[in-house]
Coordinates of C-alpha atoms in Angstrom, one line a residue:
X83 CA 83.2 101.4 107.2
X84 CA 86.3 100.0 109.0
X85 CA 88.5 102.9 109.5
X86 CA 91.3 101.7 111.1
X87 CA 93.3 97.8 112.4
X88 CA 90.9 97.8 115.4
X89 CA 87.9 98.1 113.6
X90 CA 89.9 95.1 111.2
X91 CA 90.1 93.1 114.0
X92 CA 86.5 93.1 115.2
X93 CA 85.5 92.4 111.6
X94 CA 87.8 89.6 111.4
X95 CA 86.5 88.0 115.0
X96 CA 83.0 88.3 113.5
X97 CA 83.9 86.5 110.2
X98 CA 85.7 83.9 112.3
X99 CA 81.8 83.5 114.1
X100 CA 80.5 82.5 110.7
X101 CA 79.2 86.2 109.7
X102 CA 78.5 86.6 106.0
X103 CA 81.4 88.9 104.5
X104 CA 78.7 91.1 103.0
X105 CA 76.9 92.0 106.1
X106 CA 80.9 92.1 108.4
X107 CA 82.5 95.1 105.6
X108 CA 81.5 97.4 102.5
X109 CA 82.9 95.3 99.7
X110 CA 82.8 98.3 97.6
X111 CA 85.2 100.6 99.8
X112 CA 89.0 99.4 99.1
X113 CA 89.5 100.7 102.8
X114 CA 87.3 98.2 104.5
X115 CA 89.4 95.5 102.6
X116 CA 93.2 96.6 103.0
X117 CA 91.3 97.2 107.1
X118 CA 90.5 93.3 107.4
X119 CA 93.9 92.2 106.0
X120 CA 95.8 94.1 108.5
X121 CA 93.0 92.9 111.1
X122 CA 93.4 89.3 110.5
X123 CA 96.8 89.1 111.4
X124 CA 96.0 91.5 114.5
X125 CA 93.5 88.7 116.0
X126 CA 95.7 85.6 114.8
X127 CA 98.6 87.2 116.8
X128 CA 96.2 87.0 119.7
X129 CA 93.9 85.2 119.7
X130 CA 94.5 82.3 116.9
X131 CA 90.6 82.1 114.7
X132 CA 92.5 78.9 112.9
X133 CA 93.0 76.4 115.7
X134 CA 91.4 72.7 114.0
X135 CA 88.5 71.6 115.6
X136 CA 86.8 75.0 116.6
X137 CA 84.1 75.5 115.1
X138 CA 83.0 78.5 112.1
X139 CA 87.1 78.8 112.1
X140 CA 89.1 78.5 108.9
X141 CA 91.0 75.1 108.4
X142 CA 94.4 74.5 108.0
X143 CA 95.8 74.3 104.6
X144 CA 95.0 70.6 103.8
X145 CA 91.1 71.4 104.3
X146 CA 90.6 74.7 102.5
X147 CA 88.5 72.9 99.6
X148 CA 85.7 72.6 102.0
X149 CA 86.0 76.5 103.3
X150 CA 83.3 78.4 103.0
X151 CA 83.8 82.3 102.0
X152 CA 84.0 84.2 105.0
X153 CA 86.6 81.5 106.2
X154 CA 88.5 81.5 102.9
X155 CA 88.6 85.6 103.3
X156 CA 90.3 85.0 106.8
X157 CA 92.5 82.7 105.4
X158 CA 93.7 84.6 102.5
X159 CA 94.7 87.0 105.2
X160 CA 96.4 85.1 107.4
X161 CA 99.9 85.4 108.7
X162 CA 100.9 81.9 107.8
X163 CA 102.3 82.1 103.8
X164 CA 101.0 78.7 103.6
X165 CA 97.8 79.6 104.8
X166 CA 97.6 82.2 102.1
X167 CA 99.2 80.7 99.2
X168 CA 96.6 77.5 99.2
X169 CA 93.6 80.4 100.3
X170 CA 94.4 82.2 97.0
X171 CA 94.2 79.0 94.9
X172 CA 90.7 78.4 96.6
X173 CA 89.3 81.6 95.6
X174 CA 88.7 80.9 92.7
X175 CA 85.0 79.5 94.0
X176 CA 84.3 83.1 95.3
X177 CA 84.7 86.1 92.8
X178 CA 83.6 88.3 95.7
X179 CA 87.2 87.6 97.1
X180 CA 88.9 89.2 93.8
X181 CA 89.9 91.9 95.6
X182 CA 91.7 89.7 98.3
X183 CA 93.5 88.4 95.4
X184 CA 94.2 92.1 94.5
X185 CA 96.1 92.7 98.1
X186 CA 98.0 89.2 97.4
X187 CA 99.4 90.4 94.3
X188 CA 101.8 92.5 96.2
X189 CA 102.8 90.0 99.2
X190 CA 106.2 89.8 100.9
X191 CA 106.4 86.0 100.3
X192 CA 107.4 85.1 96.4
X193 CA 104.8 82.1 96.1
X194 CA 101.8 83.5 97.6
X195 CA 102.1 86.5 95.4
X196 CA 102.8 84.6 92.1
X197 CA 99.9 82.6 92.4
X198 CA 97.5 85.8 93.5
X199 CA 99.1 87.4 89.9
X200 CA 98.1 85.1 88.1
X201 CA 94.4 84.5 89.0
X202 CA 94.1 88.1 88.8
X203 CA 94.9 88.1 84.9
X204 CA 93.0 85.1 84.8
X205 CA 89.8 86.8 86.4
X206 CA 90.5 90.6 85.1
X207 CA 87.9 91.9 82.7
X208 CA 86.7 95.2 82.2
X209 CA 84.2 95.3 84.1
X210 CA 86.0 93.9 87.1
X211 CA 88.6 95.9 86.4
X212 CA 86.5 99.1 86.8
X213 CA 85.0 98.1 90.4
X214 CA 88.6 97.2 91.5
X215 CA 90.5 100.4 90.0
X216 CA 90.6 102.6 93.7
X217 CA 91.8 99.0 95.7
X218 CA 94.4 98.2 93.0
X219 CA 95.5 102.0 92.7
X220 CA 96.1 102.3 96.3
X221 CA 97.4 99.0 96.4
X222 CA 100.0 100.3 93.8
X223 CA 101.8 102.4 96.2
X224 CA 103.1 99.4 98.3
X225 CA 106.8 98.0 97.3
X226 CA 105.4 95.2 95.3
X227 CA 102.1 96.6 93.7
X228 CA 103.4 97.9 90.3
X229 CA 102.5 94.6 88.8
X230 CA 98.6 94.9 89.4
X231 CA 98.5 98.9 88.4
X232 CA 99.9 97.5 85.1
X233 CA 97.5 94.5 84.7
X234 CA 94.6 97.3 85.2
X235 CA 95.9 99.3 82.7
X236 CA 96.0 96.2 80.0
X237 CA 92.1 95.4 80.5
X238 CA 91.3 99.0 80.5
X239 CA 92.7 100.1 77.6
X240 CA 90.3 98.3 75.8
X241 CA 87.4 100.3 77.3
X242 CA 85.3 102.3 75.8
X243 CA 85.3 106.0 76.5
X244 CA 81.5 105.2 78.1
X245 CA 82.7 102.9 80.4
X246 CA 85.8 105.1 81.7
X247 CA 83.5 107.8 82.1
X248 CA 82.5 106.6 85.6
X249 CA 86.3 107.1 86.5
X250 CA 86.5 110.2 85.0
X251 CA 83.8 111.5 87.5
X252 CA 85.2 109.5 90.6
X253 CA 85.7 112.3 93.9
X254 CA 89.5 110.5 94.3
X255 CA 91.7 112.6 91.8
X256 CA 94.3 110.0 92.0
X257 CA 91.2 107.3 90.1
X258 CA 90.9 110.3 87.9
X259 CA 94.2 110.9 87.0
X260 CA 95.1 107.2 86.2
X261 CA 91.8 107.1 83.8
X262 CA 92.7 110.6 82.2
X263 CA 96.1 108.9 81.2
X264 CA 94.5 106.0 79.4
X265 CA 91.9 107.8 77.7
X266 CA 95.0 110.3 75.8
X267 CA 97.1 107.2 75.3
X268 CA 94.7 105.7 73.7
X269 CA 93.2 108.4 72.2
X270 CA 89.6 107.6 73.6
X271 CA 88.6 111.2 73.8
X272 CA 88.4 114.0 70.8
X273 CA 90.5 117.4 71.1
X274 CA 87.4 119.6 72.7
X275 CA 86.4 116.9 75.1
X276 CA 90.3 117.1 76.7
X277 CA 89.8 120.7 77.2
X278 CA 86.3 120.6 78.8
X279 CA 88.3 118.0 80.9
X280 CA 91.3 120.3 81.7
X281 CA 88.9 123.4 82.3
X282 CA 86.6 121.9 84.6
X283 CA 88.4 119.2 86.5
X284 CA 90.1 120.6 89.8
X285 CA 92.8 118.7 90.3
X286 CA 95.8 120.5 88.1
X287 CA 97.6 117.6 86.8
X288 CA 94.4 116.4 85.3
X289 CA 94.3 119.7 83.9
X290 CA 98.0 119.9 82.5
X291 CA 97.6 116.6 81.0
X292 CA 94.3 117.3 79.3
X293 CA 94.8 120.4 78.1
X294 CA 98.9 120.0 77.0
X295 CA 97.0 116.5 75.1
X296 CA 94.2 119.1 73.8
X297 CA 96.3 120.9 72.4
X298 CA 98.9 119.1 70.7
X299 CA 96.3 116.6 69.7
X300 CA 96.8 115.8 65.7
X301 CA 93.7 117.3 63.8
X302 CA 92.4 120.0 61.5
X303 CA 92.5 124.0 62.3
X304 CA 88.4 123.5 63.4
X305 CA 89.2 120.9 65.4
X306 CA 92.2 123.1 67.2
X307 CA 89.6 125.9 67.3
X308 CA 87.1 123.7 69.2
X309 CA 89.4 123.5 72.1
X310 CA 90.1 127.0 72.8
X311 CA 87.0 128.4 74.5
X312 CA 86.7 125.7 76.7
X313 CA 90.5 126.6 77.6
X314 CA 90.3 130.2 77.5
X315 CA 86.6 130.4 79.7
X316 CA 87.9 127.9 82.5
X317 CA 88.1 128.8 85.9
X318 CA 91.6 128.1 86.8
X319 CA 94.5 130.1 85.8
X320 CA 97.1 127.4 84.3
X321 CA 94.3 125.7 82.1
X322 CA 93.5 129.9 80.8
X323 CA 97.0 130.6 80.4
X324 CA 97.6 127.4 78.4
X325 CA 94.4 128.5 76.0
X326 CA 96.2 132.1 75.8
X327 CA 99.6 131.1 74.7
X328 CA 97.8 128.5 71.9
X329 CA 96.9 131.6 70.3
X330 CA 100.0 132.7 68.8
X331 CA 99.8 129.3 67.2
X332 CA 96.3 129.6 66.1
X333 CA 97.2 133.5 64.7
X334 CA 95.1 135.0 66.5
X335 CA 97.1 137.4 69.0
X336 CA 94.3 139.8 68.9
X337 CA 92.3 138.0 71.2
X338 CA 95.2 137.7 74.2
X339 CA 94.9 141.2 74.5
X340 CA 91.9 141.0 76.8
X341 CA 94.0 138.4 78.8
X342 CA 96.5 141.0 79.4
X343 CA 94.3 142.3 82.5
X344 CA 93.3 138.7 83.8
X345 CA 93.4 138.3 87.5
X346 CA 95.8 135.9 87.6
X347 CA 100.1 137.2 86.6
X348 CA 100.3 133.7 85.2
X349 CA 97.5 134.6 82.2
X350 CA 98.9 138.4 82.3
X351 CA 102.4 137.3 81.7
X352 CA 101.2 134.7 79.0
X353 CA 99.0 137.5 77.6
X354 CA 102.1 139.6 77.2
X355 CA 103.9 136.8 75.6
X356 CA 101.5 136.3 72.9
X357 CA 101.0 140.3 72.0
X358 CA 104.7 140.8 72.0
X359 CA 105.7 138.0 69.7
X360 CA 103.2 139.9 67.1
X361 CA 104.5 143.0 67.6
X362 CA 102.4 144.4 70.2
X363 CA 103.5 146.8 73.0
X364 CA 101.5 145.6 77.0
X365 CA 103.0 148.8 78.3
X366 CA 101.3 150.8 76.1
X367 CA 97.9 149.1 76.3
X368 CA 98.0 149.3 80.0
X369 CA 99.0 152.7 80.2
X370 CA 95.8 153.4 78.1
X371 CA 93.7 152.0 80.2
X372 CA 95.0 153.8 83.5
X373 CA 94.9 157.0 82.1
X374 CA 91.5 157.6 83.5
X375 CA 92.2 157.2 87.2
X376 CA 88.0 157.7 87.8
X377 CA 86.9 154.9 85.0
X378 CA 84.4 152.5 86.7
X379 CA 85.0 149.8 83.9
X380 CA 89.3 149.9 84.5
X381 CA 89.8 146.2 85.5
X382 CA 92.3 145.3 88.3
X383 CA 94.2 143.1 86.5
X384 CA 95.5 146.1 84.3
X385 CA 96.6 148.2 87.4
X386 CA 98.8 145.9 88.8
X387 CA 100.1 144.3 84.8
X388 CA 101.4 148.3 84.4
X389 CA 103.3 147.8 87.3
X390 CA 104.5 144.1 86.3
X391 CA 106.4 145.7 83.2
X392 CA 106.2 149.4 83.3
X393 CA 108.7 151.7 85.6
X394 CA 109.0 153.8 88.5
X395 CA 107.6 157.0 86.6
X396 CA 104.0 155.0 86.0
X397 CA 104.0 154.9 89.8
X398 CA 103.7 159.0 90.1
X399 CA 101.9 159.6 87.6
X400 CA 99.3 156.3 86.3
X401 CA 98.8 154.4 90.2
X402 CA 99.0 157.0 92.9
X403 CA 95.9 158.7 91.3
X404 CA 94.2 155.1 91.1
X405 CA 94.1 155.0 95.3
X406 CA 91.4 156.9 95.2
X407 CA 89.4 154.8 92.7
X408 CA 85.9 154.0 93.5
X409 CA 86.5 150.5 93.1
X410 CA 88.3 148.7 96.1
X411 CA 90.1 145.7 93.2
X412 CA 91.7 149.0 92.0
X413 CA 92.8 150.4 94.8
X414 CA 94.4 147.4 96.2
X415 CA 96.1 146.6 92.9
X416 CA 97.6 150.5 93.1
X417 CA 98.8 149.7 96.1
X418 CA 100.3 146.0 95.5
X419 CA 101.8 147.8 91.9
X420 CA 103.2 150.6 94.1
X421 CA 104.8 148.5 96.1
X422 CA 106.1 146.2 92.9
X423 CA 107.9 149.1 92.1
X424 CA 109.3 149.6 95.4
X425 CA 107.4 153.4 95.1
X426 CA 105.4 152.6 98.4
X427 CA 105.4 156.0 100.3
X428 CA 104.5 155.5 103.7
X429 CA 102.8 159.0 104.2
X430 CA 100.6 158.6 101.3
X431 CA 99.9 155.1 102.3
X432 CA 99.3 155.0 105.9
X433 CA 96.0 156.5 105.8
X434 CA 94.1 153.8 103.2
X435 CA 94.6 151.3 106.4
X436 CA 90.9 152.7 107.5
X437 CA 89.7 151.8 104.0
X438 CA 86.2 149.6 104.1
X439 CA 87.5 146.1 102.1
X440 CA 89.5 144.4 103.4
X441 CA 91.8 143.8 100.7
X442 CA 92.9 146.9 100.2
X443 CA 93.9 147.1 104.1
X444 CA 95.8 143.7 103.4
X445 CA 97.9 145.5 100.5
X446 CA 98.5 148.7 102.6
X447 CA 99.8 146.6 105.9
X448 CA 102.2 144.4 103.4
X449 CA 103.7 147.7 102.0
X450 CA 104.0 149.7 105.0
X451 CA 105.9 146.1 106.6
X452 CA 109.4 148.2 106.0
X453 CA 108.7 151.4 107.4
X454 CA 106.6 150.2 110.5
X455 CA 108.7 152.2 112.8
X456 CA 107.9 155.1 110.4
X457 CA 104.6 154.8 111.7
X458 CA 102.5 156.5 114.4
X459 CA 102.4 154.2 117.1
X460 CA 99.6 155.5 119.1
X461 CA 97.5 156.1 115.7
X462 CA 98.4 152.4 114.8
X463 CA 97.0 151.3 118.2
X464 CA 94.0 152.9 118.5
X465 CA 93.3 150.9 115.4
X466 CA 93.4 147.5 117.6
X467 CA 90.5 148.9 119.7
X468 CA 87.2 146.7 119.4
X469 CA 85.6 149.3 118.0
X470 CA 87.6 149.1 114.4
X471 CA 86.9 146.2 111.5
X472 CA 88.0 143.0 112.2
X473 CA 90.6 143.8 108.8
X474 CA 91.8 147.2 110.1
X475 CA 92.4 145.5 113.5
X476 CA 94.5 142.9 111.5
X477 CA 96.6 145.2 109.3
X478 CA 97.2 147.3 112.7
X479 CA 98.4 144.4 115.0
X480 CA 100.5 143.2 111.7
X481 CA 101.9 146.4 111.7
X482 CA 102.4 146.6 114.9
X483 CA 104.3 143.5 115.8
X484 CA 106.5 144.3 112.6
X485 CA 107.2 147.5 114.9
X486 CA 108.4 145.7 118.2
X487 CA 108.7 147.5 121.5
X488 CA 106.2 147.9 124.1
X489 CA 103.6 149.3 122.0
X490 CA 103.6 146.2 120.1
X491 CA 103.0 144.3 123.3
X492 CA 100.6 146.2 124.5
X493 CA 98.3 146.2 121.4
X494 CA 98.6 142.2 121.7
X495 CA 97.5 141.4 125.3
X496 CA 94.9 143.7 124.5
X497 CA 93.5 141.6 121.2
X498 CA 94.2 138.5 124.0
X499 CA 90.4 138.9 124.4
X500 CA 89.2 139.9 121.4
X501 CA 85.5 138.2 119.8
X502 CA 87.6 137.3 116.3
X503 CA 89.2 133.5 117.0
X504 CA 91.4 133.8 114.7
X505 CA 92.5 137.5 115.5
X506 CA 93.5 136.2 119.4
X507 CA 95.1 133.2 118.0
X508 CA 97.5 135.8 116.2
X509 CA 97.7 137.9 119.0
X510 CA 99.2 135.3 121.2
X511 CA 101.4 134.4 118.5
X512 CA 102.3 138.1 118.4
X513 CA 102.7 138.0 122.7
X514 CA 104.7 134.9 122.5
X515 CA 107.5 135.7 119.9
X516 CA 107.8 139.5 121.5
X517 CA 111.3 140.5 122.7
X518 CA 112.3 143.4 124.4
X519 CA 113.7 146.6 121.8
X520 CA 117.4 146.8 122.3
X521 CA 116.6 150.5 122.3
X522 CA 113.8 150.3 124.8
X523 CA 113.8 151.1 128.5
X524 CA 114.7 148.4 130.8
X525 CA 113.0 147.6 133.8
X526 CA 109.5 149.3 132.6
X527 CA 107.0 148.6 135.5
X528 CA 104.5 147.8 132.4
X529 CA 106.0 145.3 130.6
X530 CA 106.5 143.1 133.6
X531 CA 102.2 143.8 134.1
X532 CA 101.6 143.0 130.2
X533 CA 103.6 139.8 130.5
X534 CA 102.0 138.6 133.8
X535 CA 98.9 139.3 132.1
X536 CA 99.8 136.7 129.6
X537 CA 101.5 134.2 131.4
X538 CA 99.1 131.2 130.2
X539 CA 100.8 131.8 126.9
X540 CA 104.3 130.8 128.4
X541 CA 106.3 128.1 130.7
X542 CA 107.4 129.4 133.7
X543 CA 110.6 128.9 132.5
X544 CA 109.9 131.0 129.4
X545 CA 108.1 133.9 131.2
X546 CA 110.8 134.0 133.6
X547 CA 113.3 134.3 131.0
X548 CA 111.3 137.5 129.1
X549 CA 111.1 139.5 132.1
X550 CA 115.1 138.9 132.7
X551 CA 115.6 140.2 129.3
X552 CA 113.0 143.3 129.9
X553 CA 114.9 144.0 133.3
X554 CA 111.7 143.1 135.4
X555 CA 111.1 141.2 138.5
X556 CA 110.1 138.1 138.5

């Protein structure tokens, strides 16, 4: 593989030595090609491989008929337009330089470039076409390479849904994007095959475009009904959400209600949509299911939909019984819905930062961001100690450092050394941005210590400068 000019260059210096192309570059990798292009014209700058007379170097114009294909390859590369312009009308002997051809149909000189167009339409078939797709498409981004993305897209419309099918599987998502586009303008793929597509394709404008083209696909009711499993079972939330709202068209708002306590607000909010616009009532259906703050089978996703679109009296008296719920999902979803409803009590709060997952911990330091100072400082830095989780040493430094003041400081020269990577990285993040309290204590004999203790983390400049504003010596 020829990652970069360099590599370009070597590759060109070896083809100029009379080395077969196929044993000098990948033929099949786009980036090996677009590599020797730019290579070419690195050597030729320096070191000239066209000079008449030496030998295994390509000819001037006038003797290209007798060029051989490695020479013709350097030639088509070449910095001189003539060079180029009579290499492309050569190629025509070597197939294997199509995709030479390809980078000529968008060159800066007007000749070169018409000529290279029109071989390509001349030697474009479908199969061609699908071995050339990833060179043309990145080719396509340049000023001037709209002309072959639009030749591709000529040939292959006439192919079969078989023979796109290898593009439809390709690892580059723009290759799967272009081929995804083709197959709905023409039509090459039925209703439930778009929504397979949608739901188990990662990239998410393959899945817009498959499953909005799913969906709105012209067909009978079992044809519409064929595509809504696929939609409703996938994996990521926008493809699910799209299923859920289809539906209200498919009269079936009975089976949102499920959705209304998916994991994801995007689903809950479609969910909530669909149930509404038949008359439903969310709020009610969630509050039903949080009645029973000890249920082992009350899913997450309803906690935190009551607090999405119920009020500040569900807080008291459906989530601050669910903090206590067996199951950690629901607990951290009490706490993210408390703090939705801006019902976060730091009291009743502070005390689930000692909780086992992690999650939870997360959703405790996030609400208890606005009343840091609220907070027991000597409680919250015992919780630093290496002793504690590696999550309740997180929420307490976040906490923390949201708290300012030497306390602050403190806790983060002593997580300087800590055996979590990314926990010290934070730290010294924490160290670095640290500024004295304007309430604190100037001149505090520790804080001059702390800072010294730190000082790889600052300029001299800088460190200088934070113990002026703490009122320490230097």
């Amino acid at each position: 593989m020829l990652e970069n000019v360099e590599d370009g260059a070597a590759a060109a210096t070896r083809l100029a030595g009379g080395a077969p192309l196929q044993s000098t570059l990948d033929v099949a990798d786009p980036a090996d090609w677009i590599a020797l292009d730019a290579g070419v014209r690195e050597v030729a700058w320096h070191r000239p491989l066209f000079r008449p007379g030496r030998e295994h170097s390509a000819p001037p114009p006038a003797d290209l008929t007798q060029a051989g294909e490695s020479q013709l390859a350097l030639a088509l590369c070449h910095r001189d337009g003539r060079i180029r312009q009579e290499a492309v009308r050569q190629s025509v002997r070597y197939p294997g330089l199509l995709p030479l051809v390809v980078i000529r149909c968008a060159d800066w000189v007007g000749p070169v470039r018409e000529h290279a167009r029109r071989l390509l339409c001349e030697a474009l078939d479908v199969d061609s076409a699908l071995d050339l797709t990833p060179l043309v498409l990145r080719i396509g981004r340049r000023d001037r390479g709209a002309f072959g993305v639009d030749a591709l897209g000529q040939v292959l419309r006439q192919a079969s849904h078989g023979q796109l099918a290898v593009l439809f599987a390709d690892p580059d998502r723009i290759i799967r994007r272009f081929a995804y586009r083709l197959a709905v303008e023409g039509r090459l793929l039925r209703p439930a095959e778009l929504a397979r597509a949608a739901a188990g394709d990662p990239d998410t404008v393959v899945q817009d475009l498959c499953a909005t083209a799913a969906l709105t696909a012209p067909g009978d009711e079992d044809a519409f009904a064929g595509v809504l499993p696929a939609l409703l079972s996938a994996r990521n939330p926008r493809v699910r959400s799209a299923g859920v709202t289809a539906l209200r068209r498919a009269g079936r708002p009975k089976q949102a209600e499920p959705f209304l306590s998916d994991r994801s607000a995007l689903v809950r909010a479609c969910a909530r949509y669909v149930v509404r616009q038949q008359g439903g009532d969310p709020v009610a259906w969630y509050r039903e299911r949080c009645t029973a703050p000890d249920d082992p089978e009350l899913p997450p996703g309803a906690v935190i939909g009551l607090a999405e679109c119920g009020n500040r009296a569900d807080a008291a008296l459906l989530l601050q019984p669910l903090l206590a719920h067996p199951s950690a999902g629901v607990r951290a979803r009490a706490v993210a819905g408390l703090r939705a409803l801006d019902c976060a009590n730091a009291e009743q709060l502070w005390p689930l930062l000692d909780d086992p997952a992690a999650g939870v911990v997360r959703e405790t330091a996030a609400a208890l961001l606005p009343s840091a100072k609220e907070l027991p400082a000597d409680w919250l830095s015992e919780r630093t100690s290496s002793e504690r989780p590696r999550h309740v040493r997180v929420g307490a430094l976040r906490l923390l450092d949201a708290r300012g003041g030497i306390v602050a400081l403190r806790a983060a020269v002593g997580l300087l050394e800590d055996p979590d990577v990314k926990l010290r990285t934070w730290a010294a993040q924490s160290v670095q941005r640290w500024h004295p309290s304007p309430d604190g204590r100037r001149g505090d004999v520790e804080v001059g210590q702390l800072l010294d203790r730190s000082r790889h983390l600052f300029s001299d400049h800088m460190l200088r400068r934070r113990k002026w504003e703490a009122g320490v010596g230097s």
